Tab-separated table of C-alpha atoms in Angstrom:
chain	number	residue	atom	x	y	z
J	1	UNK	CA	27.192	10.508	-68.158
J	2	UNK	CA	29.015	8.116	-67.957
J	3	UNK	CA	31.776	6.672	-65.459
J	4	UNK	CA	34.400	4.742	-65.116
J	5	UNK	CA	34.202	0.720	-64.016
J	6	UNK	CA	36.511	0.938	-61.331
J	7	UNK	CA	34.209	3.420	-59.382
J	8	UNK	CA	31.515	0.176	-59.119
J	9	UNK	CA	33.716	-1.718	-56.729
J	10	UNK	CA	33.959	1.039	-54.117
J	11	UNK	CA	30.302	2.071	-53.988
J	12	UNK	CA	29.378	-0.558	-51.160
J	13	UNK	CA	30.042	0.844	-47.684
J	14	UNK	CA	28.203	-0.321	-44.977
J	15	UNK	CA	28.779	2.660	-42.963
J	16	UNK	CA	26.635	5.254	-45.083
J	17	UNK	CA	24.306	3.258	-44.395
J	18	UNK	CA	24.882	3.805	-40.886
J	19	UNK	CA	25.164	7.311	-41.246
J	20	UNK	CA	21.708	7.080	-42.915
J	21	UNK	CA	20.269	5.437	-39.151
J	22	UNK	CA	22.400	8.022	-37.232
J	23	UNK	CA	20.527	10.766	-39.244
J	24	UNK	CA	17.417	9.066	-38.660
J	25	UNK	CA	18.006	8.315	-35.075
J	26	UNK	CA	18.741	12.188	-34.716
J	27	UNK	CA	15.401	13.428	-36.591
J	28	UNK	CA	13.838	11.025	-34.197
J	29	UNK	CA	15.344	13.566	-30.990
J	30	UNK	CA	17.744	10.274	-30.081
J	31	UNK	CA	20.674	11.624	-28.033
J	32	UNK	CA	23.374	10.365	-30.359
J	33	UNK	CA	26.293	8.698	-28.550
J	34	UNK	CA	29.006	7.624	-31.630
J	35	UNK	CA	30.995	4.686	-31.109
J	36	UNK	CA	31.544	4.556	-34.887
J	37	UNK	CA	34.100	5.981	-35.915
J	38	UNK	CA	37.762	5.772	-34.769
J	39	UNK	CA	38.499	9.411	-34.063
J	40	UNK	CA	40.323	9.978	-31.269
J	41	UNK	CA	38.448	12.800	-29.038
J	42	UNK	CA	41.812	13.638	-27.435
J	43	UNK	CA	43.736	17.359	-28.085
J	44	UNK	CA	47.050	17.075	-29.465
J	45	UNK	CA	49.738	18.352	-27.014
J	46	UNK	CA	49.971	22.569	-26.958
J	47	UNK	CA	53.717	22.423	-28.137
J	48	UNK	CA	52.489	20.676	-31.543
J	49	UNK	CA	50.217	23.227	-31.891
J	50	UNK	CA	52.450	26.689	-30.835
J	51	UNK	CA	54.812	25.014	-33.607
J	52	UNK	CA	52.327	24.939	-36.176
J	53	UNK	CA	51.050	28.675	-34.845
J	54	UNK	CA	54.843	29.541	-35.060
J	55	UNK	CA	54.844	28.875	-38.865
J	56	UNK	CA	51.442	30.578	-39.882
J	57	UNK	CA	52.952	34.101	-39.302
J	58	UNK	CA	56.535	32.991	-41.803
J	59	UNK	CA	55.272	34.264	-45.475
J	60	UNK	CA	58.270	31.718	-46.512
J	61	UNK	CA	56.038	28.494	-45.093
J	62	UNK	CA	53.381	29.849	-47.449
J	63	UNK	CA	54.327	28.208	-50.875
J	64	UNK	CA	54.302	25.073	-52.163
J	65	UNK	CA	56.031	22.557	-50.348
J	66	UNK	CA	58.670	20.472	-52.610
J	67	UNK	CA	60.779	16.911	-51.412
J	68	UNK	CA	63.833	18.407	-50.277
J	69	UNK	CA	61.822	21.063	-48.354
J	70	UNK	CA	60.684	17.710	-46.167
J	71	UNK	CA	64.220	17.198	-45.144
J	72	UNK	CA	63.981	18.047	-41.049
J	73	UNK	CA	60.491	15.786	-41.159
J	74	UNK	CA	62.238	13.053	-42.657
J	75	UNK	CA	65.412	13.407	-39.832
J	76	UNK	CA	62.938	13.680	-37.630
J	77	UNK	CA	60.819	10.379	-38.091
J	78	UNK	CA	64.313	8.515	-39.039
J	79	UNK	CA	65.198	9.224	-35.798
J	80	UNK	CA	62.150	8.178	-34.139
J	81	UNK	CA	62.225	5.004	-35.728
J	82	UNK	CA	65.493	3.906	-34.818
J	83	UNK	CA	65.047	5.162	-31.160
J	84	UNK	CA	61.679	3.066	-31.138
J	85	UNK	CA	62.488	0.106	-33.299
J	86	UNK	CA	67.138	-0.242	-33.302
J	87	UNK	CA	66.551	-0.366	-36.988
J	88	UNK	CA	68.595	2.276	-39.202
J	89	UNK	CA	66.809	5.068	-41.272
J	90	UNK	CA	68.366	6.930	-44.200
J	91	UNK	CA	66.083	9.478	-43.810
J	92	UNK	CA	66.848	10.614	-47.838
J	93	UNK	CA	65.902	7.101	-49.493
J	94	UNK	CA	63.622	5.278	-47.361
J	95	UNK	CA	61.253	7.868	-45.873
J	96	UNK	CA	58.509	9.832	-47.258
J	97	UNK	CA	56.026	12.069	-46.071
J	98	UNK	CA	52.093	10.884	-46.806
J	99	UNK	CA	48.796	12.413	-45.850
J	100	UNK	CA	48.179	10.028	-43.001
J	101	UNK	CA	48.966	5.732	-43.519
J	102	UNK	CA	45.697	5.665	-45.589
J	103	UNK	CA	47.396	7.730	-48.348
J	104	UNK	CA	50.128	4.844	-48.567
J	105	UNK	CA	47.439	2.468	-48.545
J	106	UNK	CA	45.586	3.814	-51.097
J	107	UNK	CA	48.679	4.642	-53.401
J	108	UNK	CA	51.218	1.827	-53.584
J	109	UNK	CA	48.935	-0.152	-55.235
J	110	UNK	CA	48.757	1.948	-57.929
J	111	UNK	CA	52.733	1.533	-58.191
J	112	UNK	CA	52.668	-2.434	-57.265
J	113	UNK	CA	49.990	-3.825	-59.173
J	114	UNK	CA	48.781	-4.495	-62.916
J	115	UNK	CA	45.345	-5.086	-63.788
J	116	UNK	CA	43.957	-8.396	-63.029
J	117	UNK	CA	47.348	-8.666	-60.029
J	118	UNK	CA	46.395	-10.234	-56.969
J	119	UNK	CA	46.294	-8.418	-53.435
J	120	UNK	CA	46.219	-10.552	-50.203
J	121	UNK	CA	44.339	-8.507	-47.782
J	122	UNK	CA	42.951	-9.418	-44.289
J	123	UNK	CA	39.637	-10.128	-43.689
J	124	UNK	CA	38.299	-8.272	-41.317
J	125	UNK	CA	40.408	-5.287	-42.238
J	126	UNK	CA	40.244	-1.752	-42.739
J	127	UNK	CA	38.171	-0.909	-45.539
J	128	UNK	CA	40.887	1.987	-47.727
J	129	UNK	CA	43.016	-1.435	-47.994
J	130	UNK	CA	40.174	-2.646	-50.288
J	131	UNK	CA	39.978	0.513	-51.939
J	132	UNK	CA	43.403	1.413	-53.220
J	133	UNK	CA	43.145	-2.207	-54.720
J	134	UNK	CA	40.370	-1.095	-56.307
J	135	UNK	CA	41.223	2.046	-57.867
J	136	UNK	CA	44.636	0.139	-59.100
J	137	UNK	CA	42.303	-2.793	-60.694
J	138	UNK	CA	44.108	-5.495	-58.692
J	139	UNK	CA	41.791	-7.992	-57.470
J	140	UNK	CA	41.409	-9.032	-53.758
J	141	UNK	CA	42.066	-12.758	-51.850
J	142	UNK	CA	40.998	-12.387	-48.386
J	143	UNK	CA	43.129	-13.971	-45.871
J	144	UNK	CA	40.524	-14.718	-42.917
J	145	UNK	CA	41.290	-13.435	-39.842
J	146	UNK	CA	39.629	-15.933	-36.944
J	147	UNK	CA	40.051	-16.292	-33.155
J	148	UNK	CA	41.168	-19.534	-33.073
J	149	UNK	CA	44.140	-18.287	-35.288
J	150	UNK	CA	44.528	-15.282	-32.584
J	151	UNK	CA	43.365	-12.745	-35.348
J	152	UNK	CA	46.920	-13.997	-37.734
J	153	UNK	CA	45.837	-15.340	-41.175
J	154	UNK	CA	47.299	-18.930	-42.008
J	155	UNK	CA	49.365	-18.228	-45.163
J	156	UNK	CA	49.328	-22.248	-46.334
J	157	UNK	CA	45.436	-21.832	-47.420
J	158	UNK	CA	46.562	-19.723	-49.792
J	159	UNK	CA	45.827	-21.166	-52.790
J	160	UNK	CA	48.771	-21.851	-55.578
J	161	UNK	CA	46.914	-20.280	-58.764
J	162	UNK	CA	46.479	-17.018	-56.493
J	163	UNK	CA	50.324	-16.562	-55.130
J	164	UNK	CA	51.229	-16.975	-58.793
J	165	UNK	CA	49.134	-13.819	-59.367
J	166	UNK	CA	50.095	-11.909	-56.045
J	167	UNK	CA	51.733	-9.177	-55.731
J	168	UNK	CA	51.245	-7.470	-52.552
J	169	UNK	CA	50.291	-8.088	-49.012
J	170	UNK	CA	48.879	-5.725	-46.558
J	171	UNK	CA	48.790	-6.747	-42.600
J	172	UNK	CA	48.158	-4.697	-40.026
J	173	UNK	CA	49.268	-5.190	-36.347
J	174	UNK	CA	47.505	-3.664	-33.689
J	175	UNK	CA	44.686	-4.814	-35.743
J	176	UNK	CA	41.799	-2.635	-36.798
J	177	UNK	CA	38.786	-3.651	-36.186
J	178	UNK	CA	40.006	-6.859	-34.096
J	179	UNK	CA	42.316	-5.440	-32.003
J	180	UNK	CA	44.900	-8.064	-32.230
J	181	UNK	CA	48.445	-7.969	-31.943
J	182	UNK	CA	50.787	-9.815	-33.837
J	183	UNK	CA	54.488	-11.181	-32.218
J	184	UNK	CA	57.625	-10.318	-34.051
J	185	UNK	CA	57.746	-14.592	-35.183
J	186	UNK	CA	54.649	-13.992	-37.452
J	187	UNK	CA	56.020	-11.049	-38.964
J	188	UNK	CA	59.389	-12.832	-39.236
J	189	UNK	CA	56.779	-15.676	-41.002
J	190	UNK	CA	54.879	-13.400	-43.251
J	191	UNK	CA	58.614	-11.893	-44.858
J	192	UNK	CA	60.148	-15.226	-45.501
J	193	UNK	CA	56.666	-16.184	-47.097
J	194	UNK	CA	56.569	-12.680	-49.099
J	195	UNK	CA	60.498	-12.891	-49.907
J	196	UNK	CA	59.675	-16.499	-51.443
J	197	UNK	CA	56.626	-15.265	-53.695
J	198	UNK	CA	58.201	-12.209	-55.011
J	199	UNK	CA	55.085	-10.227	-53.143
J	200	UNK	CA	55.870	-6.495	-51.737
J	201	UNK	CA	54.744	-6.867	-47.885
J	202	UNK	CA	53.105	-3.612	-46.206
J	203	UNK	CA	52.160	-3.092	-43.069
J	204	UNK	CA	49.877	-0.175	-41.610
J	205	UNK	CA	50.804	0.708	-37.938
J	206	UNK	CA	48.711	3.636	-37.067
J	207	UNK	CA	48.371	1.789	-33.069
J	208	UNK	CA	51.952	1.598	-32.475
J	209	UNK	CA	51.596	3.375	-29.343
J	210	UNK	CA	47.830	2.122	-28.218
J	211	UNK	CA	49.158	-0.793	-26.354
J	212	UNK	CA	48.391	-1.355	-22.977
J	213	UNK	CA	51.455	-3.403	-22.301
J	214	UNK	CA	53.583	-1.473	-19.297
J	215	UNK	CA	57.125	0.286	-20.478
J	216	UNK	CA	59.533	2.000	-19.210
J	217	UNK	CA	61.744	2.400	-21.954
J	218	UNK	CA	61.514	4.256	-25.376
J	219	UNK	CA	61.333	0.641	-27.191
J	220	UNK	CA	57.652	-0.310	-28.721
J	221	UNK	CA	56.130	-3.363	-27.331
J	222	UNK	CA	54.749	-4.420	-30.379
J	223	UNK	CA	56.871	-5.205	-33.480
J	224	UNK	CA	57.537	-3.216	-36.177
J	225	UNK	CA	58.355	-5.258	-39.777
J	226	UNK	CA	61.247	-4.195	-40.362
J	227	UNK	CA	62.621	-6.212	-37.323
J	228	UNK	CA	61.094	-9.188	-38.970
J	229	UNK	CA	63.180	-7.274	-42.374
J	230	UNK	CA	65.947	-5.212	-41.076
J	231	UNK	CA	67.373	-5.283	-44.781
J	232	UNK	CA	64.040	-3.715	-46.072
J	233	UNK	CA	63.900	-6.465	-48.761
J	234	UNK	CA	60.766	-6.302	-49.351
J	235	UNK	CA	58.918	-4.601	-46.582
J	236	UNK	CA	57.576	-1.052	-46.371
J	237	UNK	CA	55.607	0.306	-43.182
J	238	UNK	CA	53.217	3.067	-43.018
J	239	UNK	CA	52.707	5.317	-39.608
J	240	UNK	CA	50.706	7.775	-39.111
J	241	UNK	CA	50.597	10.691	-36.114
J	242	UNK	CA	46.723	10.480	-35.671
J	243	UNK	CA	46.224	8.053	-33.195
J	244	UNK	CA	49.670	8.338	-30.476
J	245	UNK	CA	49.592	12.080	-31.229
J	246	UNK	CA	45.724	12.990	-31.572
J	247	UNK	CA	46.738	14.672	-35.521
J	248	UNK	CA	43.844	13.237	-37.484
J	249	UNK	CA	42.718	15.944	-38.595
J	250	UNK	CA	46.230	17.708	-39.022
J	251	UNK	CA	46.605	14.525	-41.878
J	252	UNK	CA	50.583	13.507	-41.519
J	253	UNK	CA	52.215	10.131	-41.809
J	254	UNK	CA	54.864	8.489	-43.329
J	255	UNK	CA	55.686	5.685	-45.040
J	256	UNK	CA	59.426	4.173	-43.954
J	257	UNK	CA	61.151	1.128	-46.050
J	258	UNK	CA	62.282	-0.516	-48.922
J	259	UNK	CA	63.821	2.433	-50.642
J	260	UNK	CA	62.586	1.118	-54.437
J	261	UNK	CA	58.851	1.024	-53.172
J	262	UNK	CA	59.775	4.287	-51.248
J	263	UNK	CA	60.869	5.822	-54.809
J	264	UNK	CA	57.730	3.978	-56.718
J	265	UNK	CA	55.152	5.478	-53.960
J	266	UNK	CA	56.825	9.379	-54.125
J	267	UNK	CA	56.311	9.135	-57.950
J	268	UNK	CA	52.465	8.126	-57.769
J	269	UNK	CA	52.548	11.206	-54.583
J	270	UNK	CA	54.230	13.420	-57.073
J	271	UNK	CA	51.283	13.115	-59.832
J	272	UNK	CA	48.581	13.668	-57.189
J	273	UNK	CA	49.728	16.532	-54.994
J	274	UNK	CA	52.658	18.222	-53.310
J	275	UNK	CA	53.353	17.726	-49.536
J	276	UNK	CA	51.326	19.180	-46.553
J	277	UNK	CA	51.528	22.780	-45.253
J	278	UNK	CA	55.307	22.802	-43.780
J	279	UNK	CA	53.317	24.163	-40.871
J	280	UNK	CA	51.978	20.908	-39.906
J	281	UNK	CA	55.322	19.312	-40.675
J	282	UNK	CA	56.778	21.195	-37.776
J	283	UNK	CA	54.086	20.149	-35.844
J	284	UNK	CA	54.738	16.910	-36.492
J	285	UNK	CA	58.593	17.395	-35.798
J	286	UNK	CA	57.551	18.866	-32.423
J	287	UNK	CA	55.676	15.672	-31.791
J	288	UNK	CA	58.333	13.157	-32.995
J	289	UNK	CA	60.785	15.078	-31.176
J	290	UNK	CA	59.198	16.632	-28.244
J	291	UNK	CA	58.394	15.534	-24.842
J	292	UNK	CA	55.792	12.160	-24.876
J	293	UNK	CA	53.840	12.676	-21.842
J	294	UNK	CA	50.759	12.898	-24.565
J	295	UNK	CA	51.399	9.597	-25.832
J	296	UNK	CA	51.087	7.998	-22.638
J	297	UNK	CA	48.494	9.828	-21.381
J	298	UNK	CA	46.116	8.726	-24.578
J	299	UNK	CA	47.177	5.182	-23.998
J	300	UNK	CA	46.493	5.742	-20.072
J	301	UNK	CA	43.046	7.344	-21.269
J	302	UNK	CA	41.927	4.481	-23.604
J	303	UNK	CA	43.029	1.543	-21.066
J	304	UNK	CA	40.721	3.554	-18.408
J	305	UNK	CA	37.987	3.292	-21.140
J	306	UNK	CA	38.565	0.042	-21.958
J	307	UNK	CA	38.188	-1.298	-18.810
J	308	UNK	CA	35.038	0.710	-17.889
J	309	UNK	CA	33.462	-0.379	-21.160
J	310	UNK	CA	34.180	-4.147	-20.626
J	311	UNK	CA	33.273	-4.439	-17.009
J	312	UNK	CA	29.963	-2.658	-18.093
J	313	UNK	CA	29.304	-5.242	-20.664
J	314	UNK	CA	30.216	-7.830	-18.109
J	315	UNK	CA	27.937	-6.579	-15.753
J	316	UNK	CA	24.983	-7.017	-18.359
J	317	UNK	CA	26.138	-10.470	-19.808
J	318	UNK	CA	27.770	-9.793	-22.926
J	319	UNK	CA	31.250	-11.464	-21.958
J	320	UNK	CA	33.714	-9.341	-24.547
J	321	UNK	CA	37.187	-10.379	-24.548
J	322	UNK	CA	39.754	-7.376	-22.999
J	323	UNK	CA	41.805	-6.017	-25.807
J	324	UNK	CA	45.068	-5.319	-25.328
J	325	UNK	CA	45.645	-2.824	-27.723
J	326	UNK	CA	44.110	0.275	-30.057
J	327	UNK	CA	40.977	1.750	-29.086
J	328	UNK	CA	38.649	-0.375	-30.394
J	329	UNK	CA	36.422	-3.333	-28.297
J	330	UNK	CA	35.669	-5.889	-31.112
J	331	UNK	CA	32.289	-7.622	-29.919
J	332	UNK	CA	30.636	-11.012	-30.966
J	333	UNK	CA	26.647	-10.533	-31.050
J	334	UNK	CA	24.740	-12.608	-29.544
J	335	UNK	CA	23.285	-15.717	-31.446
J	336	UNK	CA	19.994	-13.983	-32.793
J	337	UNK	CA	22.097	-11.495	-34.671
J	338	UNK	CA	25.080	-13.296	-35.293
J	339	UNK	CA	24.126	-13.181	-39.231
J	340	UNK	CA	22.844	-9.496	-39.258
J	341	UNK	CA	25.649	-6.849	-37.895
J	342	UNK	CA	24.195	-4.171	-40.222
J	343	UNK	CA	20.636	-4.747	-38.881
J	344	UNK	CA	21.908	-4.915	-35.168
J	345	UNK	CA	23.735	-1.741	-36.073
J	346	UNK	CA	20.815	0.081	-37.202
J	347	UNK	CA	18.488	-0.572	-35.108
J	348	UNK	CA	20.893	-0.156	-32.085
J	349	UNK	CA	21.573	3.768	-33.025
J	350	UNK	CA	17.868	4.237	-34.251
J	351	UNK	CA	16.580	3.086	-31.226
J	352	UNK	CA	18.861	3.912	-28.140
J	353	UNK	CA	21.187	6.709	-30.337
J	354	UNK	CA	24.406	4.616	-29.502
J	355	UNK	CA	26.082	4.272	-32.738
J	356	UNK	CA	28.866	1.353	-33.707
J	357	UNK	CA	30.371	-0.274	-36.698
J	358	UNK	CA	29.127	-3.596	-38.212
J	359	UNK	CA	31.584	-5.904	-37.993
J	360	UNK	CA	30.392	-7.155	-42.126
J	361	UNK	CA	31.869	-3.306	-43.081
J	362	UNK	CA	35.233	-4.786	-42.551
J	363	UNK	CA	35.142	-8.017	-44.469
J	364	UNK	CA	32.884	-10.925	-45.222
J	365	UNK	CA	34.496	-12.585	-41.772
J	366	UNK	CA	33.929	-9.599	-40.055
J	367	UNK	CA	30.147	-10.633	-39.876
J	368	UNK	CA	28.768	-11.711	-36.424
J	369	UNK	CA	30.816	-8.990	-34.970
J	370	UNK	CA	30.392	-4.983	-34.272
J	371	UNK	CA	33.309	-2.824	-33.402
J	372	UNK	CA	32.990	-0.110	-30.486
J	373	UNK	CA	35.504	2.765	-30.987
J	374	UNK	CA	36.590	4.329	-26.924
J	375	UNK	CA	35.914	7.695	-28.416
J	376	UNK	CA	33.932	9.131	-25.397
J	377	UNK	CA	34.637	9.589	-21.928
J	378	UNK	CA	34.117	6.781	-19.158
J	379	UNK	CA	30.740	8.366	-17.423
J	380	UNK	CA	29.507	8.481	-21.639
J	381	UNK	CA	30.576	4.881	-22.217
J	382	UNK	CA	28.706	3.136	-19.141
J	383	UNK	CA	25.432	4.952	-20.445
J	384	UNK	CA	26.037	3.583	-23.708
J	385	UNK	CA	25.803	0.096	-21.927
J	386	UNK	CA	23.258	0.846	-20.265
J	387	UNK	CA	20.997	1.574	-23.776
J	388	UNK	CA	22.333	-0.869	-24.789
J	389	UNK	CA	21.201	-3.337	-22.429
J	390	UNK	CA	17.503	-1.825	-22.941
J	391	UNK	CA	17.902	-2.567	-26.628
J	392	UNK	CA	19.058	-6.500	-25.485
J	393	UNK	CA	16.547	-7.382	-23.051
């Protein structure tokens, strides 16, 4: 049988093969402690979840779901915006629903690019950015990502001969798997320098919220693009409710913008599938909406295990920076593995059972580093340290 080329460029993954040493590590009677994967272990709030109950017994919530019938989700995330952000939403022409901000990652290319079109991604980044590149047969430049840029990528090394063929650029502030954060005078950079080059500019913002910065006030300490593009020139901005509202697995987001890419991206949504259950769109109202004592207590949470992960790491000798956002610790190796984070990484789980994410999984750049997701509880983390100071010395 045979298949189609495209399917060739998204068969390396790194992280099956880390599921491969996780099984292994398990057949071996390892106690498995994951620190792969960015799920958050948190419940979403109880008045998310007696809205979605709510709707389960309504026969009319039981159909299919069409555009208009996202009208109150729309209002709803419009309005969240502009409490969080000052920027103005029409929520009929520049919001759309999407099955979490990898959805919009994975589909706008497929309504940006051509074949052979150029996609500046970062490098590290998170790997579906790759993918819906991919599956639109654009080809990648990585921008490099490096600490003595602060995690920003420098746009002048961008070659000439590839800006001619670029058409879109995807950032993404709190940064997965660095865990940078990105000040509103980059962003304000990276639009002029898209506006300029005729390239669409996205930006993924699933850690809006993860930010251990202190606030009182409704207003986001990070910035969102569309401050740096308050006329949505060119600028569209996905969000999704898995990480400040614990719905991963409930799979709603939106994408909020430039109201021609917001048109382009419902047309690709429209050939692949209808919207979500309205069910978990009422959730998700209830969320938006509702009281955000949940938010702050996941951020609370993850600071707590941030700072009992670091000062364990500390205490062994592995001097990891403090991030200040997301829930991710992004780790140089020491110098006999700087070359190796897929070897590190299997032999770590195989041997102790604590599980993490090479740092090579999320770009070429990414090597020398491994990625820790906060996913388990404080007393959970420090034993993780401890194995893997047993696997270090």
């Amino acid at each position: 049988m045979q298949f189609a080329n495209r399917l060739q460029s998204l068969k390396s993954n790194v992280f099956a093969d880390m599921d491969t040493a996780k099984s292994i590590a398990l057949a071996a009677g390892r106690e498995l402690i994951d620190l792969s994967l960015g799920s958050s272990d948190l419940p979403a709030e109880n008045h998310v979840i007696e809205a979605i109950a709510q709707s389960l017994h309504d026969p009319s919530t039981h159909g299919y779901l069409l555009f208009r019938g996202t009208q109150d989700f729309r209002k709803a995330a419009a309005q969240w915006y502009e409490q969080k952000f000052g920027i103005p939403v029409d929520p009929e022409t520049e919001v759309l629903p999407l099955i979490g901000s990898q959805e919009g990652t994975a589909h706008l290319p497929l309504a940006v690019l051509n074949p052979g079109d150029f996609a500046l991604l970062l490098d590290p980044g998170y790997p579906s950015h790759a993918g819906g590149v991919y599956l639109a047969s654009g080809q990648i430049y990585p921008m490099p990502i490096k600490p003595e840029n602060n995690f920003l990528p420098v746009f002048s090394d961008i070659p000439p001969t590839i800006l001619a063929q670029s058409r879109l650029m995807v950032l993404s502030y709190p940064h997965n798997p660095t865990s940078a954060i990105a000040p509103l005078s980059f962003f304000q950079e990276a639009v002029a320098f898209c506006q300029q080059h005729n390239i669409v500019l996205v930006h993924d913002f699933p850690y809006v919220d993860l930010v251990f910065t202190e606030t009182e006030t409704p207003k986001s300490p990070v910035p969102s693009i569309l401050q740096a593009d308050p006329q949505k020139s060119v600028s569209i901005e996905f969000f999704t409710l898995s990480k400040s509202y614990n719905m991963g697995g409930f799979r709603i987001g939106y994408a909020i913008g430039n109201p021609q890419l917001i048109q382009a991206l419902k047309q690709i949504k429209a050939t692949v599938d209808f919207n979500q259950y309205i069910g978990i769109l009422n959730g998700a109202i209830a969320a938006l909406t509702g009281p955000q004592n949940g938010v702050k207590l996941a951020v609370d949470t993850f600071r707590q295990r941030r700072d009992t992960f670091i000062k364990a790491l500390h205490s062994i000798g592995w001097n990891v920076p403090t991030p200040q956002a997301t829930m991710y610790i992004w780790a140089k190796l020491p110098p006999q593995w700087s070359h190796n984070s897929i070897e590190f990484c299997t032999e770590l789980v195989k041997k102790t059972g604590v599980a993490a994410s090479p740092g090579v999984g999320f770009g070429e750049f990414g090597e020398g580093y491994i990625r820790f997701a906060l996913v388990q509880k404080p007393e959970i983390l420090e034993t993780a340290v401890e194995r893997i100071s047993q696997f270090l010395y």
